[in-house]
Each structure stands twice: as C-alpha cells, then as structure tokens.
PDB file of C-alpha atoms in Angstrom:
ATOM      1  CA  MET A   1     -17.908   8.081 -14.313  1.00  0.00           C
ATOM      2  CA  GLY A   2     -20.011   4.973 -14.131  1.00  0.00           C
ATOM      3  CA  GLU A   3     -22.269   3.994 -11.427  1.00  0.00           C
ATOM      4  CA  ALA A   4     -20.308   1.165 -10.299  1.00  0.00           C
ATOM      5  CA  ARG A   5     -17.468   3.724  -9.035  1.00  0.00           C
ATOM      6  CA  GLU A   6     -19.737   5.993  -7.456  1.00  0.00           C
ATOM      7  CA  ARG A   7     -21.040   3.431  -5.311  1.00  0.00           C
ATOM      8  CA  SER A   8     -17.834   3.628  -3.134  1.00  0.00           C
ATOM      9  CA  GLY A   9     -18.585   5.020   0.331  1.00  0.00           C
ATOM     10  CA  PRO A  10     -19.543   4.208   3.651  1.00  0.00           C
ATOM     11  CA  PRO A  11     -23.297   4.695   3.248  1.00  0.00           C
ATOM     12  CA  GLU A  12     -23.236   2.268   0.551  1.00  0.00           C
ATOM     13  CA  ARG A  13     -20.887  -0.425   1.395  1.00  0.00           C
ATOM     14  CA  LYS A  14     -21.821  -2.337   4.701  1.00  0.00           C
ATOM     15  CA  SER A  15     -18.978  -4.535   6.107  1.00  0.00           C
ATOM     16  CA  LEU A  16     -20.153  -8.152   6.823  1.00  0.00           C
ATOM     17  CA  ALA A  17     -16.708  -8.348   9.029  1.00  0.00           C
ATOM     18  CA  GLN A  18     -16.856  -6.262  12.319  1.00  0.00           C
ATOM     19  CA  ARG A  19     -14.925  -3.028  11.892  1.00  0.00           C
ATOM     20  CA  SER A  20     -13.828  -0.687  14.942  1.00  0.00           C
ATOM     21  CA  ALA A  21     -14.506   2.798  14.932  1.00  0.00           C
ATOM     22  CA  THR A  22     -10.631   3.427  13.906  1.00  0.00           C
ATOM     23  CA  ILE A  23     -11.214   1.652  10.687  1.00  0.00           C
ATOM     24  CA  THR A  24     -14.136   3.044  10.087  1.00  0.00           C
ATOM     25  CA  VAL A  25     -12.788   6.443  10.084  1.00  0.00           C
ATOM     26  CA  MET A  26      -9.782   5.553   8.217  1.00  0.00           C
ATOM     27  CA  ILE A  27     -12.079   4.096   5.229  1.00  0.00           C
ATOM     28  CA  ARG A  28     -14.173   7.107   5.279  1.00  0.00           C
ATOM     29  CA  ALA A  29     -11.037   9.440   4.927  1.00  0.00           C
ATOM     30  CA  ALA A  30      -9.879   7.051   2.187  1.00  0.00           C
ATOM     31  CA  PHE A  31     -13.315   7.319   0.219  1.00  0.00           C
ATOM     32  CA  ALA A  32     -13.196  11.271   0.542  1.00  0.00           C
ATOM     33  CA  ALA A  33      -9.824  11.515  -0.995  1.00  0.00           C
ATOM     34  CA  ALA A  34     -10.514   9.056  -3.725  1.00  0.00           C
ATOM     35  CA  LYS A  35     -13.236  11.221  -5.043  1.00  0.00           C
ATOM     36  CA  ASN A  36     -10.946  14.030  -6.376  1.00  0.00           C
ATOM     37  CA  LEU A  37      -8.608  11.357  -7.409  1.00  0.00           C
ATOM     38  CA  LYS A  38     -11.054   9.616  -9.635  1.00  0.00           C
ATOM     39  CA  ARG A  39     -12.018  13.026 -11.296  1.00  0.00           C
ATOM     40  CA  ASP A  40      -8.234  14.046 -11.559  1.00  0.00           C
ATOM     41  CA  PHE A  41      -7.284  10.794 -13.102  1.00  0.00           C
ATOM     42  CA  GLY A  42     -10.051  11.376 -15.873  1.00  0.00           C
ATOM     43  CA  GLU A  43      -8.344  14.509 -16.547  1.00  0.00           C
ATOM     44  CA  VAL A  44      -4.793  13.482 -16.114  1.00  0.00           C
ATOM     45  CA  GLU A  45      -3.479  15.307 -19.413  1.00  0.00           C
ATOM     46  CA  HIS A  46      -4.541  18.509 -17.927  1.00  0.00           C
ATOM     47  CA  LEU A  47      -2.926  18.132 -14.666  1.00  0.00           C
ATOM     48  CA  GLN A  48      -0.246  20.800 -13.715  1.00  0.00           C
ATOM     49  CA  ILE A  49       2.787  18.845 -12.501  1.00  0.00           C
ATOM     50  CA  SER A  50       5.975  19.912 -10.790  1.00  0.00           C
ATOM     51  CA  GLU A  51       9.412  17.613 -10.440  1.00  0.00           C
ATOM     52  CA  LYS A  52      10.665  17.221  -6.982  1.00  0.00           C
ATOM     53  CA  GLY A  53      13.399  14.752  -8.207  1.00  0.00           C
ATOM     54  CA  PRO A  54      14.638  12.628 -11.276  1.00  0.00           C
ATOM     55  CA  GLY A  55      11.709  10.202 -12.192  1.00  0.00           C
ATOM     56  CA  ASP A  56       9.855  11.064  -8.983  1.00  0.00           C
ATOM     57  CA  PHE A  57       6.886  13.658  -9.569  1.00  0.00           C
ATOM     58  CA  VAL A  58       4.260  15.119  -7.440  1.00  0.00           C
ATOM     59  CA  SER A  59       0.904  16.429  -8.950  1.00  0.00           C
ATOM     60  CA  HIS A  60      -1.720  18.705  -7.367  1.00  0.00           C
ATOM     61  CA  ALA A  61      -3.732  15.618  -7.072  1.00  0.00           C
ATOM     62  CA  ASP A  62      -1.231  14.357  -4.332  1.00  0.00           C
ATOM     63  CA  ILE A  63      -1.567  17.415  -2.606  1.00  0.00           C
ATOM     64  CA  LYS A  64      -5.009  17.702  -2.432  1.00  0.00           C
ATOM     65  CA  ALA A  65      -5.470  14.156  -1.406  1.00  0.00           C
ATOM     66  CA  GLU A  66      -3.201  14.444   1.477  1.00  0.00           C
ATOM     67  CA  ARG A  67      -5.032  17.633   2.691  1.00  0.00           C
ATOM     68  CA  THR A  68      -8.215  15.839   2.370  1.00  0.00           C
ATOM     69  CA  LEU A  69      -6.866  12.910   4.617  1.00  0.00           C
ATOM     70  CA  ARG A  70      -5.311  15.229   6.906  1.00  0.00           C
ATOM     71  CA  ALA A  71      -8.438  17.162   7.254  1.00  0.00           C
ATOM     72  CA  GLU A  72     -11.002  13.943   7.702  1.00  0.00           C
ATOM     73  CA  LEU A  73      -8.454  12.155  10.163  1.00  0.00           C
ATOM     74  CA  SER A  74      -7.768  15.216  12.206  1.00  0.00           C
ATOM     75  CA  ARG A  75     -11.213  16.215  12.515  1.00  0.00           C
ATOM     76  CA  VAL A  76     -12.118  12.988  14.205  1.00  0.00           C
ATOM     77  CA  ARG A  77      -8.648  12.228  15.982  1.00  0.00           C
ATOM     78  CA  PRO A  78      -7.343  15.730  16.621  1.00  0.00           C
ATOM     79  CA  ASP A  79      -4.671  14.600  19.010  1.00  0.00           C
ATOM     80  CA  TYR A  80      -3.030  12.235  16.653  1.00  0.00           C
ATOM     81  CA  GLY A  81       0.251  12.615  15.015  1.00  0.00           C
ATOM     82  CA  PHE A  82       0.487  12.764  11.156  1.00  0.00           C
ATOM     83  CA  LEU A  83       3.279  11.678   8.788  1.00  0.00           C
ATOM     84  CA  GLY A  84       2.426  11.979   5.219  1.00  0.00           C
ATOM     85  CA  GLU A  85       4.555  11.642   1.995  1.00  0.00           C
ATOM     86  CA  GLU A  86       3.764  15.498   0.595  1.00  0.00           C
ATOM     87  CA  GLY A  87       3.174  17.528   3.730  1.00  0.00           C
ATOM     88  CA  GLY A  88       5.761  15.986   6.200  1.00  0.00           C
ATOM     89  CA  GLU A  89       5.131  15.326   9.943  1.00  0.00           C
ATOM     90  CA  THR A  90       2.817  17.018  12.411  1.00  0.00           C
ATOM     91  CA  LYS A  91       3.682  15.744  16.316  1.00  0.00           C
ATOM     92  CA  GLY A  92       0.692  14.817  18.208  1.00  0.00           C
ATOM     93  CA  ASP A  93       0.115  13.177  21.304  1.00  0.00           C
ATOM     94  CA  GLY A  94       3.535  11.207  21.127  1.00  0.00           C
ATOM     95  CA  ARG A  95       1.413   7.823  21.470  1.00  0.00           C
ATOM     96  CA  ASN A  96      -0.798   7.707  17.990  1.00  0.00           C
ATOM     97  CA  ARG A  97       0.626   8.590  14.734  1.00  0.00           C
ATOM     98  CA  TRP A  98      -1.048   8.364  10.986  1.00  0.00           C
ATOM     99  CA  ILE A  99       1.233   7.404   8.291  1.00  0.00           C
ATOM    100  CA  VAL A 100      -0.330   8.023   5.127  1.00  0.00           C
ATOM    101  CA  ASP A 101       0.497   7.827   1.412  1.00  0.00           C
ATOM    102  CA  PRO A 102      -2.224   9.964  -0.337  1.00  0.00           C
ATOM    103  CA  LEU A 103      -1.246   8.723  -4.048  1.00  0.00           C
ATOM    104  CA  ASP A 104       0.923   5.562  -4.104  1.00  0.00           C
ATOM    105  CA  GLY A 105       1.688   5.115  -7.731  1.00  0.00           C
ATOM    106  CA  THR A 106       1.929   8.540  -8.616  1.00  0.00           C
ATOM    107  CA  THR A 107       4.000   7.711 -12.036  1.00  0.00           C
ATOM    108  CA  ASN A 108       1.192   5.275 -12.842  1.00  0.00           C
ATOM    109  CA  PHE A 109      -1.306   7.933 -12.207  1.00  0.00           C
ATOM    110  CA  LEU A 110       0.196  10.623 -14.208  1.00  0.00           C
ATOM    111  CA  HIS A 111       0.725   8.367 -17.280  1.00  0.00           C
ATOM    112  CA  GLY A 112      -2.673   7.296 -17.233  1.00  0.00           C
ATOM    113  CA  VAL A 113      -2.293   3.896 -15.726  1.00  0.00           C
ATOM    114  CA  PRO A 114      -4.903   2.752 -13.491  1.00  0.00           C
ATOM    115  CA  HIS A 115      -3.096   1.109 -10.797  1.00  0.00           C
ATOM    116  CA  PHE A 116      -2.636   3.427  -7.668  1.00  0.00           C
ATOM    117  CA  ALA A 117      -3.735   3.516  -4.256  1.00  0.00           C
ATOM    118  CA  ILE A 118      -4.511   5.499  -1.096  1.00  0.00           C
ATOM    119  CA  SER A 119      -2.672   4.111   1.789  1.00  0.00           C
ATOM    120  CA  ILE A 120      -3.382   4.892   5.717  1.00  0.00           C
ATOM    121  CA  ALA A 121      -1.878   3.165   8.606  1.00  0.00           C
ATOM    122  CA  LEU A 122      -2.423   4.040  12.373  1.00  0.00           C
ATOM    123  CA  GLU A 123       0.760   3.524  14.547  1.00  0.00           C
ATOM    124  CA  ARG A 124       0.357   3.376  18.113  1.00  0.00           C
ATOM    125  CA  GLU A 125       3.608   3.321  20.253  1.00  0.00           C
ATOM    126  CA  LYS A 126       5.725   2.573  17.558  1.00  0.00           C
ATOM    127  CA  GLU A 127       3.385  -0.431  16.185  1.00  0.00           C
ATOM    128  CA  ILE A 128       1.216  -0.391  13.424  1.00  0.00           C
ATOM    129  CA  ILE A 129      -2.130  -1.468  14.383  1.00  0.00           C
ATOM    130  CA  ALA A 130      -4.476  -0.500  11.683  1.00  0.00           C
ATOM    131  CA  GLY A 131      -4.337  -0.237   7.843  1.00  0.00           C
ATOM    132  CA  VAL A 132      -6.254   0.813   5.056  1.00  0.00           C
ATOM    133  CA  ILE A 133      -5.251   0.419   1.075  1.00  0.00           C
ATOM    134  CA  TYR A 134      -7.978   1.632  -1.268  1.00  0.00           C
ATOM    135  CA  GLN A 135      -7.711   1.254  -5.295  1.00  0.00           C
ATOM    136  CA  PRO A 136     -10.090   3.914  -6.435  1.00  0.00           C
ATOM    137  CA  ILE A 137     -10.432   2.672 -10.044  1.00  0.00           C
ATOM    138  CA  SER A 138     -10.863  -1.055  -9.254  1.00  0.00           C
ATOM    139  CA  ASP A 139     -12.849   0.014  -6.279  1.00  0.00           C
ATOM    140  CA  GLU A 140     -10.977  -2.626  -4.069  1.00  0.00           C
ATOM    141  CA  LEU A 141     -10.601  -1.748  -0.321  1.00  0.00           C
ATOM    142  CA  PHE A 142      -8.099  -3.698   1.595  1.00  0.00           C
ATOM    143  CA  TRP A 143      -8.269  -3.373   5.342  1.00  0.00           C
ATOM    144  CA  ALA A 144      -6.562  -4.743   8.459  1.00  0.00           C
ATOM    145  CA  GLU A 145      -6.538  -4.480  12.158  1.00  0.00           C
ATOM    146  CA  LYS A 146      -3.823  -6.183  14.616  1.00  0.00           C
ATOM    147  CA  GLY A 147      -5.297  -9.391  15.730  1.00  0.00           C
ATOM    148  CA  ASN A 148      -8.444  -9.307  13.792  1.00  0.00           C
ATOM    149  CA  GLY A 149      -7.437 -10.236  10.522  1.00  0.00           C
ATOM    150  CA  ALA A 150      -7.108  -8.760   6.928  1.00  0.00           C
ATOM    151  CA  TYR A 151     -10.036  -8.416   4.669  1.00  0.00           C
ATOM    152  CA  ILE A 152     -11.061  -7.223   1.152  1.00  0.00           C
ATOM    153  CA  ASP A 153     -14.080  -5.299  -0.116  1.00  0.00           C
ATOM    154  CA  THR A 154     -15.241  -5.213  -3.737  1.00  0.00           C
ATOM    155  CA  PRO A 155     -17.967  -4.300  -5.909  1.00  0.00           C
ATOM    156  CA  ASN A 156     -18.879  -7.866  -5.941  1.00  0.00           C
ATOM    157  CA  ALA A 157     -17.888  -9.335  -2.690  1.00  0.00           C
ATOM    158  CA  ARG A 158     -17.716  -7.894   1.123  1.00  0.00           C
ATOM    159  CA  SER A 159     -15.473  -8.442   3.814  1.00  0.00           C
ATOM    160  CA  ARG A 160     -13.629 -11.391   2.394  1.00  0.00           C
ATOM    161  CA  ARG A 161     -10.770 -12.737   4.778  1.00  0.00           C
ATOM    162  CA  LEU A 162      -7.496 -12.429   3.115  1.00  0.00           C
ATOM    163  CA  ARG A 163      -4.984 -15.498   3.020  1.00  0.00           C
ATOM    164  CA  VAL A 164      -1.383 -15.461   1.856  1.00  0.00           C
ATOM    165  CA  SER A 165      -0.846 -18.409  -0.877  1.00  0.00           C
ATOM    166  CA  GLY A 166       0.321 -21.640   0.456  1.00  0.00           C
ATOM    167  CA  ARG A 167       3.052 -22.179  -2.532  1.00  0.00           C
ATOM    168  CA  LYS A 168       6.226 -23.513  -1.293  1.00  0.00           C
ATOM    169  CA  ASP A 169       8.264 -24.046  -4.565  1.00  0.00           C
ATOM    170  CA  PRO A 170       9.705 -21.003  -5.813  1.00  0.00           C
ATOM    171  CA  ALA A 171       9.409 -22.472  -9.462  1.00  0.00           C
ATOM    172  CA  ARG A 172       5.612 -21.942  -9.093  1.00  0.00           C
ATOM    173  CA  GLY A 173       5.595 -18.471  -7.069  1.00  0.00           C
ATOM    174  CA  LEU A 174       4.869 -15.157  -8.803  1.00  0.00           C
ATOM    175  CA  ILE A 175       6.923 -12.700  -7.383  1.00  0.00           C
ATOM    176  CA  GLY A 176       6.223  -8.822  -7.234  1.00  0.00           C
ATOM    177  CA  THR A 177       9.189  -6.217  -6.978  1.00  0.00           C
ATOM    178  CA  GLY A 178      10.144  -2.647  -7.495  1.00  0.00           C
ATOM    179  CA  ILE A 179      12.846  -1.677  -9.981  1.00  0.00           C
ATOM    180  CA  PRO A 180      14.897   1.440  -8.931  1.00  0.00           C
ATOM    181  CA  HIS A 181      14.506   4.287 -11.410  1.00  0.00           C
ATOM    182  CA  ILE A 182      16.559   7.307 -12.433  1.00  0.00           C
ATOM    183  CA  GLY A 183      17.894   9.165  -9.095  1.00  0.00           C
ATOM    184  CA  LYS A 184      18.003   5.805  -7.222  1.00  0.00           C
ATOM    185  CA  ASP A 185      21.429   4.256  -6.354  1.00  0.00           C
ATOM    186  CA  ASN A 186      22.548   0.524  -6.647  1.00  0.00           C
ATOM    187  CA  HIS A 187      21.058  -0.259 -10.109  1.00  0.00           C
ATOM    188  CA  ALA A 188      23.763  -2.960 -10.751  1.00  0.00           C
ATOM    189  CA  ALA A 189      23.269  -4.673  -7.252  1.00  0.00           C
ATOM    190  CA  TYR A 190      19.550  -4.781  -7.873  1.00  0.00           C
ATOM    191  CA  HIS A 191      19.516  -6.324 -11.273  1.00  0.00           C
ATOM    192  CA  ALA A 192      21.673  -9.013 -10.099  1.00  0.00           C
ATOM    193  CA  LYS A 193      19.214 -10.011  -7.542  1.00  0.00           C
ATOM    194  CA  LEU A 194      16.412  -9.744 -10.038  1.00  0.00           C
ATOM    195  CA  ALA A 195      18.428 -11.881 -12.319  1.00  0.00           C
ATOM    196  CA  ALA A 196      18.699 -14.546  -9.627  1.00  0.00           C
ATOM    197  CA  VAL A 197      14.895 -14.271  -8.911  1.00  0.00           C
ATOM    198  CA  THR A 198      13.748 -14.722 -12.388  1.00  0.00           C
ATOM    199  CA  GLU A 199      16.007 -17.653 -12.883  1.00  0.00           C
ATOM    200  CA  ARG A 200      14.263 -19.401  -9.961  1.00  0.00           C
ATOM    201  CA  THR A 201      10.495 -18.495 -10.057  1.00  0.00           C
ATOM    202  CA  ALA A 202       7.537 -18.525 -12.226  1.00  0.00           C
ATOM    203  CA  GLY A 203       7.548 -14.723 -12.833  1.00  0.00           C
ATOM    204  CA  VAL A 204       8.248 -11.376 -11.609  1.00  0.00           C
ATOM    205  CA  ARG A 205       6.092  -8.516 -11.845  1.00  0.00           C
ATOM    206  CA  ARG A 206       6.711  -4.718 -11.303  1.00  0.00           C
ATOM    207  CA  TRP A 207       3.285  -2.683 -11.126  1.00  0.00           C
ATOM    208  CA  GLY A 208       4.650   0.471  -9.382  1.00  0.00           C
ATOM    209  CA  ALA A 209       2.729   0.745  -6.153  1.00  0.00           C
ATOM    210  CA  ALA A 210       4.302  -0.712  -3.268  1.00  0.00           C
ATOM    211  CA  ALA A 211       1.175  -0.589  -1.039  1.00  0.00           C
ATOM    212  CA  LEU A 212      -0.926  -2.508  -3.522  1.00  0.00           C
ATOM    213  CA  ASP A 213       2.058  -4.997  -4.071  1.00  0.00           C
ATOM    214  CA  LEU A 214       1.912  -5.871  -0.230  1.00  0.00           C
ATOM    215  CA  ALA A 215      -1.967  -6.227  -0.369  1.00  0.00           C
ATOM    216  CA  PHE A 216      -1.469  -8.516  -3.157  1.00  0.00           C
ATOM    217  CA  VAL A 217       0.701 -10.789  -1.027  1.00  0.00           C
ATOM    218  CA  ALA A 218      -1.775 -10.669   1.493  1.00  0.00           C
ATOM    219  CA  ALA A 219      -4.559 -11.508  -0.982  1.00  0.00           C
ATOM    220  CA  GLY A 220      -2.503 -14.504  -2.437  1.00  0.00           C
ATOM    221  CA  ARG A 221      -2.179 -12.923  -5.851  1.00  0.00           C
ATOM    222  CA  TYR A 222       1.734 -12.595  -5.288  1.00  0.00           C
ATOM    223  CA  ASP A 223       3.304 -14.973  -3.335  1.00  0.00           C
ATOM    224  CA  ALA A 224       6.328 -12.633  -2.287  1.00  0.00           C
ATOM    225  CA  PHE A 225       7.402  -9.097  -2.720  1.00  0.00           C
ATOM    226  CA  PHE A 226      10.804  -7.551  -2.264  1.00  0.00           C
ATOM    227  CA  GLU A 227      12.048  -4.031  -2.795  1.00  0.00           C
ATOM    228  CA  PHE A 228      14.612  -1.572  -1.712  1.00  0.00           C
ATOM    229  CA  GLY A 229      14.528   2.062  -0.155  1.00  0.00           C
ATOM    230  CA  LEU A 230      10.805   2.210   0.505  1.00  0.00           C
ATOM    231  CA  ALA A 231       9.432   4.804   2.768  1.00  0.00           C
ATOM    232  CA  PRO A 232       7.338   4.303   5.907  1.00  0.00           C
ATOM    233  CA  TRP A 233       4.259   5.724   4.072  1.00  0.00           C
ATOM    234  CA  ASP A 234       4.831   3.259   1.336  1.00  0.00           C
ATOM    235  CA  VAL A 235       4.573   0.187   3.383  1.00  0.00           C
ATOM    236  CA  ALA A 236       2.918   0.825   6.992  1.00  0.00           C
ATOM    237  CA  ALA A 237      -0.421  -0.154   6.025  1.00  0.00           C
ATOM    238  CA  GLY A 238       0.781  -3.129   3.858  1.00  0.00           C
ATOM    239  CA  ILE A 239       3.003  -4.936   6.156  1.00  0.00           C
ATOM    240  CA  LEU A 240       0.229  -5.298   8.724  1.00  0.00           C
ATOM    241  CA  MET A 241      -1.910  -6.405   5.809  1.00  0.00           C
ATOM    242  CA  VAL A 242       0.491  -9.378   5.139  1.00  0.00           C
ATOM    243  CA  ARG A 243       0.913 -10.202   8.762  1.00  0.00           C
ATOM    244  CA  GLU A 244      -2.650 -10.419   9.451  1.00  0.00           C
ATOM    245  CA  ALA A 245      -2.997 -12.602   6.286  1.00  0.00           C
ATOM    246  CA  GLY A 246      -0.857 -14.965   7.795  1.00  0.00           C
ATOM    247  CA  GLY A 247       2.351 -14.063   5.988  1.00  0.00           C
ATOM    248  CA  LEU A 248       5.927 -12.614   6.946  1.00  0.00           C
ATOM    249  CA  VAL A 249       7.512  -9.361   6.801  1.00  0.00           C
ATOM    250  CA  GLY A 250      11.409  -9.018   7.168  1.00  0.00           C
ATOM    251  CA  ASP A 251      14.385  -7.849   5.389  1.00  0.00           C
ATOM    252  CA  ILE A 252      16.171  -9.840   2.442  1.00  0.00           C
ATOM    253  CA  SER A 253      18.349 -11.291   5.018  1.00  0.00           C
ATOM    254  CA  GLY A 254      15.477 -12.492   6.954  1.00  0.00           C
ATOM    255  CA  GLN A 255      16.036 -10.021   9.719  1.00  0.00           C
ATOM    256  CA  PRO A 256      13.112  -7.894  11.173  1.00  0.00           C
ATOM    257  CA  TYR A 257      11.873  -5.201   9.193  1.00  0.00           C
ATOM    258  CA  GLU A 258      11.899  -1.562  10.556  1.00  0.00           C
ATOM    259  CA  LEU A 259       9.706   1.360   9.018  1.00  0.00           C
ATOM    260  CA  GLY A 260      12.439   2.996   6.557  1.00  0.00           C
ATOM    261  CA  GLY A 261      14.649  -0.088   6.384  1.00  0.00           C
ATOM    262  CA  PRO A 262      17.123  -0.387   3.285  1.00  0.00           C
ATOM    263  CA  SER A 263      15.183  -3.537   2.031  1.00  0.00           C
ATOM    264  CA  LEU A 264      11.897  -5.344   2.532  1.00  0.00           C
ATOM    265  CA  LEU A 265      10.691  -8.740   1.821  1.00  0.00           C
ATOM    266  CA  ALA A 266       6.897 -10.043   2.211  1.00  0.00           C
ATOM    267  CA  SER A 267       5.911 -13.384   1.817  1.00  0.00           C
ATOM    268  CA  ASN A 268       4.050 -16.612   2.800  1.00  0.00           C
ATOM    269  CA  PHE A 269       5.646 -18.954   5.260  1.00  0.00           C
ATOM    270  CA  GLY A 270       6.624 -21.556   2.473  1.00  0.00           C
ATOM    271  CA  LEU A 271       8.770 -18.981   0.381  1.00  0.00           C
ATOM    272  CA  ARG A 272      10.205 -17.123   2.985  1.00  0.00           C
ATOM    273  CA  ASP A 273      13.280 -19.127   3.442  1.00  0.00           C
ATOM    274  CA  PRO A 274      13.929 -19.804  -0.518  1.00  0.00           C
ATOM    275  CA  MET A 275      13.595 -16.009  -1.208  1.00  0.00           C
ATOM    276  CA  VAL A 276      16.010 -15.207   1.275  1.00  0.00           C
ATOM    277  CA  GLU A 277      18.250 -17.589  -0.019  1.00  0.00           C
ATOM    278  CA  ILE A 278      18.190 -16.447  -3.555  1.00  0.00           C
ATOM    279  CA  LEU A 279      18.515 -12.714  -2.474  1.00  0.00           C
ATOM    280  CA  SER A 280      21.060 -13.052  -0.230  1.00  0.00           C
ATOM    281  CA  LYS A 281      23.435 -14.925  -2.472  1.00  0.00           C
ATOM    282  CA  ALA A 282      23.057 -12.787  -5.551  1.00  0.00           C
TER     283      ALA A 282
END
C-alpha cells in the first residue's frame, strides 16, 4: 500500500477548520476501521462471504469494521446508544445515539470497485448533529456539524468548506440515484421515474454508495440525488452534510424527510422544485 494511503490518521492530518471533540472522536474511529478495510480490499478475492439476502451481501470486512467502530466510539462515549447495519441496536442513555454504516457500498467492495465508505452520524434527541463519511481508497474525508458547516479533507487540501452547486436548470444538472436490485420492490415504478429524469437532465449516475452520493451533493459534484428505501445508517451522516453545505433534503414530493422514510431527494435550492415536479409526475 502506497505512502499516500498510509498518511491517513489524526496525527498526520491536522484540520484548518475548528473541530469539536465529538468530530475528532468520530474521525479517529473511522480511520481505525479503515485500516482493516483497505487491507481486506487488497485481498478481496480471498474474503469469505455469506449471503444475507438476494443481491445483498455481508463480508467479514463489514463485521470487523463495525466492531472496530463500536469499540472506538464506546470507549470514549460509553453511555451513547449505537445503531449499526450489521450488529443491530444497543440502547444507551436515551438521548445520544451513534448511527453507523461500517461499509457503505459493500457490493462495490466485494467486486473490487474502489468506491465505498464508512459513515458515522451522531443523533441527539432525534436530530443529527454530527456526521463523518470517509472513503478509504481516495482518502477523502467529509465531515459536518450542525450549525458549523460541512468540510472535506483530501491528501491535497485540508478543511475546504463544502457548498452545493448553484445550477437551476435540470438540463444542466448531473443527478445521482440508486437503482433497485434483485429482492427490491417496485422496479417498474422506479424505472418510470428514472426515464423521466434522464429525459430532462444532463446525466444520471449510479455509483452504489448512498453516503458518498449525499457527500457528492454537498460538494457540488452532483446537483441532486434521489433513491428509495434507504436505511437510517445509509443516510444519517449524508443528510446533515447536504444541509450544512446549503442544500435541501426531503422526500420526492418535497415533504420533510425522516430517517427510514420511503424516498429521499437531496439537492441544491435551484433544482429542488424541478426535481420534485419530475419525480412526482412520473
């Protein structure tokens, strides 16, 4: 593994933006889990894989990463609850809860596609107040705190403020989405909406990791993103990222989004209404 990847970690990467103790804890946990993920990704063909549903796999890498995250976060905040994709929920103090996806983009990971992330959010009294999304292969770290903005750290730039794009015309917009796979319902209904979006926009991308899709909206790489049937751990950190970058998060009808809701639409201000119109009429 190259020197550039090994540089990731709190001692080597000093932020230019002020981070709270909570964000520092979350970043350190993500870096700790990423070490094993990067090693396992290099040996992906040797991983033992078990199937937990059609088209939906879990590897030992997922489980190890979640155990690492749980251990790191619990060591510093032992009273907090924990909701993870693989290990279920642990009740805590009833006020604070970590919401964690140890490996968002598992199918990419298992196929050797270098597009996956660790997602950690902190929910306090039913509101997401902090989020971290880390892509171990590109070494991109997205982080946000409620009221303090959203940022990205890369090997070449530290603590750059994230802003959603300013595009208002759908014909110039690049849209992210998630396409339902085997085992999911309503394929025909989704494809009708996808067709409507492709007819009105500059392009649609499906990269297979919702946490990174939302981070890309926050960074202005995508102008909007929509998907159906996402779990809380898929989106908890990402929705805060989008909002702190000046974007909007709701459902496809423009109503407020709640974790675990049936549909999600994240966008800049200019494309929210056009995207609601396109998706609602399809």
